[in-house]
Short mmCIF file of C-alpha atoms and ligand atoms in Angstrom, two decimals:
data_model
loop_
_atom_site.label_atom_id
_atom_site.label_comp_id
_atom_site.label_asym_id
_atom_site.label_seq_id
_atom_site.Cartn_x
_atom_site.Cartn_y
_atom_site.Cartn_z
CA MET A 1 -10.26 -23.92 -8.00
CA MET A 2 -8.83 -20.76 -9.38
CA THR A 3 -9.72 -17.60 -7.34
CA SER A 4 -9.45 -14.11 -8.77
CA LYS A 5 -9.06 -11.36 -6.06
CA ALA A 6 -9.02 -7.60 -6.28
CA THR A 7 -8.94 -4.72 -3.70
CA ALA A 8 -10.28 -1.01 -4.11
CA PRO A 9 -10.07 1.95 -1.74
CA GLY A 10 -12.89 4.02 -0.37
CA LYS A 11 -12.86 7.80 -0.68
CA LEU A 12 -13.58 11.11 0.97
CA ILE A 13 -15.22 13.80 -1.04
CA ILE A 14 -13.62 16.98 -0.01
CA LEU A 15 -15.85 19.30 -2.10
CA GLY A 16 -18.75 19.06 -4.51
CA GLU A 17 -20.97 16.09 -3.47
CA HIS A 18 -24.59 16.23 -4.67
CA ALA A 19 -23.89 19.10 -7.03
CA VAL A 20 -21.54 16.70 -9.11
CA VAL A 21 -24.68 14.63 -9.93
CA TYR A 22 -25.67 17.66 -12.06
CA GLY A 23 -22.35 17.95 -13.82
CA LYS A 24 -20.77 20.34 -11.32
CA PRO A 25 -17.09 19.88 -10.30
CA ALA A 26 -16.05 17.71 -7.23
CA VAL A 27 -12.77 16.52 -5.63
CA ALA A 28 -12.26 13.14 -3.86
CA LEU A 29 -9.31 11.53 -2.21
CA ALA A 30 -8.71 7.74 -2.02
CA ILE A 31 -8.38 6.54 1.54
CA ASP A 32 -6.57 3.68 3.28
CA LYS A 33 -9.89 1.76 4.07
CA THR A 34 -10.38 -0.87 1.40
CA PHE A 35 -12.83 -3.38 -0.03
CA THR A 36 -11.75 -6.79 -1.32
CA CYS A 37 -13.71 -9.11 -3.50
CA THR A 38 -12.98 -12.73 -4.67
CA VAL A 39 -14.58 -14.46 -7.58
CA GLN A 40 -14.68 -18.24 -8.32
CA LYS A 41 -16.53 -20.29 -10.88
CA SER A 42 -19.88 -21.69 -9.62
CA ASP A 43 -23.10 -23.08 -11.10
CA THR A 44 -25.07 -21.49 -8.16
CA MET A 45 -24.86 -17.88 -6.92
CA TYR A 46 -22.97 -17.61 -3.66
CA LEU A 47 -22.19 -14.56 -1.65
CA ASN A 48 -19.93 -15.13 1.31
CA ASN A 49 -20.86 -18.77 1.21
CA ASN A 50 -24.57 -18.05 1.32
CA ASN A 51 -27.01 -18.85 -1.48
CA VAL A 52 -28.41 -15.45 -2.50
CA ASN A 53 -30.86 -13.75 -4.84
CA LEU A 54 -29.02 -11.05 -6.69
CA ASP A 55 -32.09 -8.87 -6.73
CA ALA A 56 -31.13 -7.79 -3.23
CA HIS A 57 -27.53 -6.99 -4.36
CA PRO A 58 -27.96 -4.64 -7.34
CA HIS A 59 -24.25 -3.65 -7.55
CA ILE A 60 -23.14 -7.15 -7.85
CA LYS A 61 -26.07 -8.06 -10.28
CA THR A 62 -25.06 -5.24 -12.68
CA ILE A 63 -21.42 -6.14 -12.78
CA LEU A 64 -22.13 -9.85 -13.43
CA GLU A 65 -24.73 -9.00 -16.12
CA ILE A 66 -22.31 -6.73 -17.95
CA HIS A 67 -20.00 -9.72 -18.24
CA GLY A 68 -22.72 -12.16 -19.14
CA MET A 69 -22.25 -14.17 -15.88
CA LYS A 70 -25.26 -15.75 -14.38
CA ASN A 71 -23.62 -17.21 -11.28
CA ALA A 72 -20.42 -17.08 -9.36
CA ALA A 73 -19.13 -17.68 -5.88
CA ILE A 74 -18.18 -14.26 -4.58
CA THR A 75 -16.69 -13.30 -1.24
CA THR A 76 -16.37 -9.82 0.11
CA GLU A 77 -14.33 -8.30 2.92
CA SER A 78 -14.49 -4.61 3.85
CA MET A 79 -12.85 -2.09 6.12
CA ILE A 80 -15.38 0.59 5.08
CA PRO A 81 -18.63 0.82 7.08
CA PRO A 82 -21.65 0.49 4.65
CA SER A 83 -23.74 3.63 3.99
CA SER A 84 -21.14 5.77 5.83
CA GLY A 85 -20.36 8.23 3.06
CA LEU A 86 -16.94 6.73 2.47
CA GLY A 87 -17.69 4.93 -0.88
CA SER A 88 -18.22 1.35 0.25
CA SER A 89 -20.65 0.50 -2.64
CA ALA A 90 -18.32 2.18 -5.21
CA ALA A 91 -15.27 0.24 -3.81
CA LEU A 92 -17.39 -2.96 -3.95
CA SER A 93 -18.32 -2.41 -7.52
CA VAL A 94 -14.76 -1.46 -8.62
CA ALA A 95 -13.15 -4.39 -6.77
CA LEU A 96 -15.73 -6.84 -8.19
CA SER A 97 -15.37 -5.55 -11.79
CA ALA A 98 -11.61 -6.00 -11.50
CA ALA A 99 -11.89 -9.44 -10.03
CA VAL A 100 -14.39 -10.56 -12.61
CA ARG A 101 -12.25 -9.22 -15.37
CA LYS A 102 -9.21 -11.13 -14.00
CA HIS A 103 -11.50 -14.24 -13.68
CA LEU A 104 -12.54 -14.00 -17.37
CA GLY A 105 -8.96 -13.26 -18.63
CA LYS A 106 -10.05 -9.65 -19.74
CA GLU A 107 -7.83 -6.62 -19.63
CA ILE A 108 -7.52 -4.79 -16.27
CA ASP A 109 -8.27 -1.33 -17.88
CA GLU A 110 -9.09 1.62 -15.45
CA LYS A 111 -11.46 3.32 -17.80
CA GLU A 112 -13.48 0.15 -18.43
CA ILE A 113 -13.55 -0.72 -14.65
CA SER A 114 -14.66 2.70 -13.70
CA LYS A 115 -17.43 2.71 -16.39
CA GLU A 116 -18.82 -0.66 -15.17
CA ALA A 117 -18.68 0.37 -11.62
CA PHE A 118 -20.44 3.69 -12.45
CA GLU A 119 -23.16 1.74 -14.25
CA ALA A 120 -23.61 -0.43 -11.12
CA GLU A 121 -23.90 2.61 -8.80
CA TYR A 122 -26.28 4.34 -11.23
CA THR A 123 -28.54 1.27 -11.48
CA ALA A 124 -28.52 0.84 -7.63
CA GLN A 125 -28.99 4.50 -6.75
CA GLY A 126 -31.31 5.49 -9.59
CA ARG A 127 -29.11 8.50 -10.32
CA ALA A 128 -25.39 9.06 -9.54
CA SER A 129 -22.18 10.79 -10.60
CA PRO A 130 -18.91 8.85 -11.24
CA ILE A 131 -17.00 10.64 -8.48
CA ASP A 132 -16.83 7.65 -6.05
CA THR A 133 -16.18 4.96 -8.70
CA SER A 134 -13.54 7.08 -10.56
CA CYS A 135 -11.65 7.73 -7.29
CA SER A 136 -11.84 4.10 -6.06
CA THR A 137 -10.51 2.95 -9.50
CA HIS A 138 -7.70 5.47 -10.01
CA GLY A 139 -6.86 6.15 -6.38
CA LYS A 140 -4.82 9.28 -5.38
CA GLY A 141 -6.80 12.55 -5.80
CA VAL A 142 -9.44 12.65 -8.50
CA ALA A 143 -11.55 15.68 -9.70
CA LEU A 144 -14.57 15.74 -11.97
CA ASN A 145 -14.98 18.69 -14.30
CA CYS A 146 -12.10 20.64 -12.95
CA PRO A 147 -10.53 23.54 -15.03
CA LYS A 148 -8.16 22.06 -17.72
CA ASN A 149 -5.00 23.51 -16.24
CA MET A 150 -5.53 21.91 -12.75
CA GLY A 151 -5.40 18.21 -13.51
CA LYS A 152 -4.23 15.45 -15.77
CA HIS A 153 -7.20 14.19 -17.87
CA LEU A 154 -7.92 10.52 -17.42
CA TRP A 155 -11.17 9.80 -19.10
CA THR A 156 -14.73 11.11 -19.85
CA LEU A 157 -17.97 9.58 -18.87
CA SER A 158 -21.60 10.48 -19.92
CA LYS A 159 -24.93 9.45 -18.75
CA ASN A 160 -28.29 10.87 -19.83
CA SER A 161 -27.50 14.51 -20.46
CA GLN A 162 -24.54 14.85 -18.08
CA THR A 163 -20.94 14.46 -19.02
CA TRP A 164 -17.99 14.28 -16.57
CA ASP A 165 -14.30 14.75 -17.34
CA VAL A 166 -12.31 12.79 -14.89
CA SER A 167 -8.86 14.04 -13.98
CA GLU A 168 -6.10 13.17 -11.55
CA VAL A 169 -5.28 16.30 -9.35
CA PRO A 170 -2.14 16.81 -7.30
CA ILE A 171 -2.87 16.89 -3.58
CA PRO A 172 -1.01 18.84 -0.87
CA ASN A 173 0.13 17.13 2.37
CA MET A 174 -3.13 17.22 4.40
CA THR A 175 -4.41 15.45 7.54
CA PHE A 176 -8.10 14.45 7.73
CA VAL A 177 -10.06 13.20 10.64
CA VAL A 178 -13.26 11.23 9.72
CA GLY A 179 -16.12 11.44 12.24
CA TYR A 180 -18.54 8.49 11.71
CA THR A 181 -21.97 9.09 13.12
CA GLY A 182 -22.76 5.33 13.15
CA ILE A 183 -26.03 6.23 11.26
CA ARG A 184 -26.41 4.28 8.10
CA ALA A 185 -27.90 6.53 5.41
CA ALA A 186 -28.46 5.12 1.88
CA THR A 187 -27.28 7.41 -0.83
CA GLY A 188 -30.22 6.90 -3.22
CA PRO A 189 -32.95 8.62 -1.16
CA LEU A 190 -30.72 11.61 -0.40
CA VAL A 191 -29.83 12.09 -4.09
CA GLU A 192 -33.62 11.85 -4.81
CA LYS A 193 -34.35 14.47 -2.06
CA VAL A 194 -31.94 16.98 -3.68
CA ARG A 195 -33.41 16.20 -7.11
CA LYS A 196 -36.92 17.13 -6.06
CA PHE A 197 -35.81 20.17 -4.09
CA ARG A 198 -33.76 21.47 -7.01
CA GLU A 199 -36.58 20.72 -9.54
CA HIS A 200 -39.23 22.61 -7.61
CA ASN A 201 -37.19 25.41 -6.11
CA LYS A 202 -35.04 27.95 -8.00
CA PHE A 203 -33.41 28.69 -4.56
CA ALA A 204 -32.27 25.10 -4.24
CA SER A 205 -30.82 25.05 -7.97
CA ASP A 206 -28.91 28.27 -7.11
CA ILE A 207 -27.38 26.52 -4.05
CA VAL A 208 -26.24 23.60 -6.31
CA ASP A 209 -24.67 26.17 -8.68
CA GLU A 210 -22.90 27.87 -5.67
CA ILE A 211 -21.49 24.46 -4.54
CA GLY A 212 -20.02 24.19 -8.06
CA ASP A 213 -18.52 27.68 -7.82
CA ILE A 214 -16.83 27.26 -4.43
CA THR A 215 -15.58 23.89 -5.46
CA ILE A 216 -13.55 25.54 -8.23
CA GLU A 217 -12.37 28.14 -5.54
CA GLY A 218 -11.27 25.15 -3.32
CA MET A 219 -9.45 23.47 -6.20
CA LYS A 220 -7.45 26.67 -6.78
CA ALA A 221 -6.69 26.85 -3.08
CA MET A 222 -5.49 23.25 -3.21
CA ASN A 223 -3.35 24.03 -6.31
CA ASP A 224 -1.77 27.01 -4.41
CA ASN A 225 -1.22 24.84 -1.39
CA ASP A 226 -3.43 27.25 0.66
CA ILE A 227 -4.82 24.82 3.18
CA GLU A 228 -6.46 27.47 5.34
CA LYS A 229 -8.40 28.75 2.40
CA LEU A 230 -9.43 25.15 1.42
CA GLY A 231 -10.59 24.59 4.98
CA ARG A 232 -12.80 27.74 4.97
CA ILE A 233 -14.32 26.59 1.66
CA MET A 234 -15.11 23.22 3.10
CA THR A 235 -16.99 24.77 6.01
CA GLN A 236 -18.93 26.93 3.65
CA ASP A 237 -19.74 23.89 1.59
CA HIS A 238 -21.16 22.19 4.66
CA LYS A 239 -23.49 25.15 5.19
CA LEU A 240 -24.68 24.93 1.62
CA LEU A 241 -25.22 21.16 1.91
CA SER A 242 -27.17 21.76 5.22
CA ILE A 243 -29.47 24.32 3.32
CA LEU A 244 -30.01 21.52 0.73
CA GLY A 245 -31.32 19.31 3.53
CA VAL A 246 -28.68 16.57 3.50
CA SER A 247 -27.03 17.15 6.94
CA CYS A 248 -28.35 15.97 10.32
CA ASP A 249 -27.99 17.02 13.93
CA GLU A 250 -25.13 14.55 14.54
CA LEU A 251 -23.16 15.73 11.55
CA ASN A 252 -23.71 19.48 12.55
CA LYS A 253 -22.64 18.65 16.11
CA PHE A 254 -19.40 16.98 15.07
CA VAL A 255 -18.64 19.79 12.51
CA ASN A 256 -19.07 22.43 15.12
CA ALA A 257 -17.06 20.50 17.71
CA SER A 258 -14.19 20.06 15.27
CA LEU A 259 -13.99 23.69 13.96
CA PRO A 260 -11.99 25.18 16.93
CA TYR A 261 -9.13 22.79 16.08
CA SER A 262 -9.56 22.54 12.27
CA TYR A 263 -9.01 24.53 9.07
CA GLY A 264 -12.53 23.42 8.07
CA ALA A 265 -15.07 20.68 8.42
CA LYS A 266 -18.03 19.30 6.49
CA LEU A 267 -20.18 16.24 5.89
CA THR A 268 -18.75 13.92 3.31
CA GLY A 269 -20.62 11.78 0.74
CA SER A 270 -24.36 11.81 0.71
CA GLY A 271 -24.95 12.90 4.32
CA GLY A 272 -28.10 12.30 6.40
CA GLY A 273 -25.91 10.33 8.79
CA GLY A 274 -22.72 8.72 7.52
CA SER A 275 -19.62 10.73 8.10
CA MET A 276 -18.07 14.15 8.36
CA ILE A 277 -14.41 15.16 7.75
CA ALA A 278 -12.17 17.77 9.37
CA LEU A 279 -9.05 19.13 7.74
CA THR A 280 -6.67 19.75 10.74
CA ASP A 281 -3.14 19.80 12.03
CA LYS A 282 -4.44 18.82 15.48
CA PRO A 283 -5.90 15.40 14.80
CA GLU A 284 -5.87 14.33 18.38
CA LEU A 285 -7.89 17.25 19.59
CA VAL A 286 -10.39 16.84 16.82
CA CYS A 287 -10.74 13.06 17.64
CA GLU A 288 -11.29 13.90 21.24
CA ALA A 289 -14.07 16.52 20.51
CA ILE A 290 -15.90 14.07 18.11
CA LYS A 291 -15.62 11.22 20.62
CA LEU A 292 -16.99 13.43 23.44
CA ARG A 293 -20.18 14.06 21.40
CA GLY A 294 -20.65 10.30 20.65
CA GLY A 295 -19.01 10.00 17.25
CA GLN A 296 -16.40 7.49 16.09
CA PRO A 297 -13.35 9.35 14.97
CA PHE A 298 -10.41 8.10 13.03
CA VAL A 299 -7.50 9.56 11.13
CA VAL A 300 -7.24 8.42 7.45
CA LYS A 301 -4.38 8.39 5.06
CA THR A 302 -5.34 9.91 1.80
CA GLY A 303 -4.02 9.70 -1.76
CA VAL A 304 -3.59 5.97 -1.71
CA ASP A 305 -3.38 3.80 -4.87
CA GLY A 306 -6.54 2.75 -6.69
CA VAL A 307 -7.84 -0.74 -7.59
CA SER A 308 -5.32 -3.62 -7.62
CA ILE A 309 -5.32 -7.31 -8.48
CA ASP A 310 -4.21 -9.44 -5.49
CA PHE A 311 -2.05 -12.41 -6.20
O1 PMV B 401 -22.34 8.71 0.29
P1 PMV B 401 -21.63 8.16 -0.87
O2 PMV B 401 -20.31 7.59 -0.63
O3 PMV B 401 -22.48 7.23 -1.66
O4 PMV B 401 -21.31 9.46 -1.93
C1 PMV B 401 -22.35 9.92 -2.78
C2 PMV B 401 -21.86 11.23 -3.44
C3 PMV B 401 -23.09 11.94 -4.08
O5 PMV B 401 -22.60 13.12 -4.78
C4 PMV B 401 -24.13 12.38 -3.05
C5 PMV B 401 -23.91 11.08 -5.12
C6 PMV B 401 -23.04 10.74 -6.41
O6 PMV B 401 -23.37 9.72 -7.04
O7 PMV B 401 -22.19 11.55 -6.71
#
């Protein structure tokens, strides 16, 4: 039987998470940890050879519904730990959208894939931005709502009253260490926590604006190849995200332990657990420092290609 297969990368958000949900800018880099999906025709719904109810798998349910498919035999294989802040659900949605399109003989169009994957994230999370799904689709370095002269415009997405211009941005040569806490933290509740805080507290909405402002500063630093400045801004971003209430003891511990050997460090993705990143030219020392405090460190390659059809 014909099998359609696609692979999509995870991502690191280097600046702007959470604030991007409110239309502020953000930057993400695709990483060499990937998610692969296969799709085959089937009269019954199978996920990894098990008969499943799709209500427990909202990302998959949304993608299949968009394409009018009731059932399929889907398999998944992932190098990205779930709920780790590294974009596993976005990569699943992007890879599945591409595999389904291949299966149905539809065009493999980046904008359409990213739109469908964003719809899946939005439905599953209750609220979302397209930063993860855009980066997983296009790969390389992707910015949302960056100043016009800093990137190559790819496409624009809107949802409710928010609009995001998606651009590819050039990325300097940088080394990142990821420190995974091993704590699974779902994105939806953290996004909801920030929504409530921001809605009821002017101070919190000012913090969200400030994250937007320093993200633009960080984009300029990246554009000028000023890695030291970018690092300082990342650390500042971590402090602002902590004030918003999305960090945790483990993330703070790993950030502090990494700082003596890094240009900067911060949580990445939704936080509450998940992962932090350090921008460094001493990856071995950073890995050692994170490991000593009970974290799982690894060096990632960034700027890799986006979604691809596997033959
Ligand atoms: O933790 P992740 O990989 O799901 O990243 C979420 C990024 C947020 O800005 C917190 C939410 C979003 O949809 O943009």
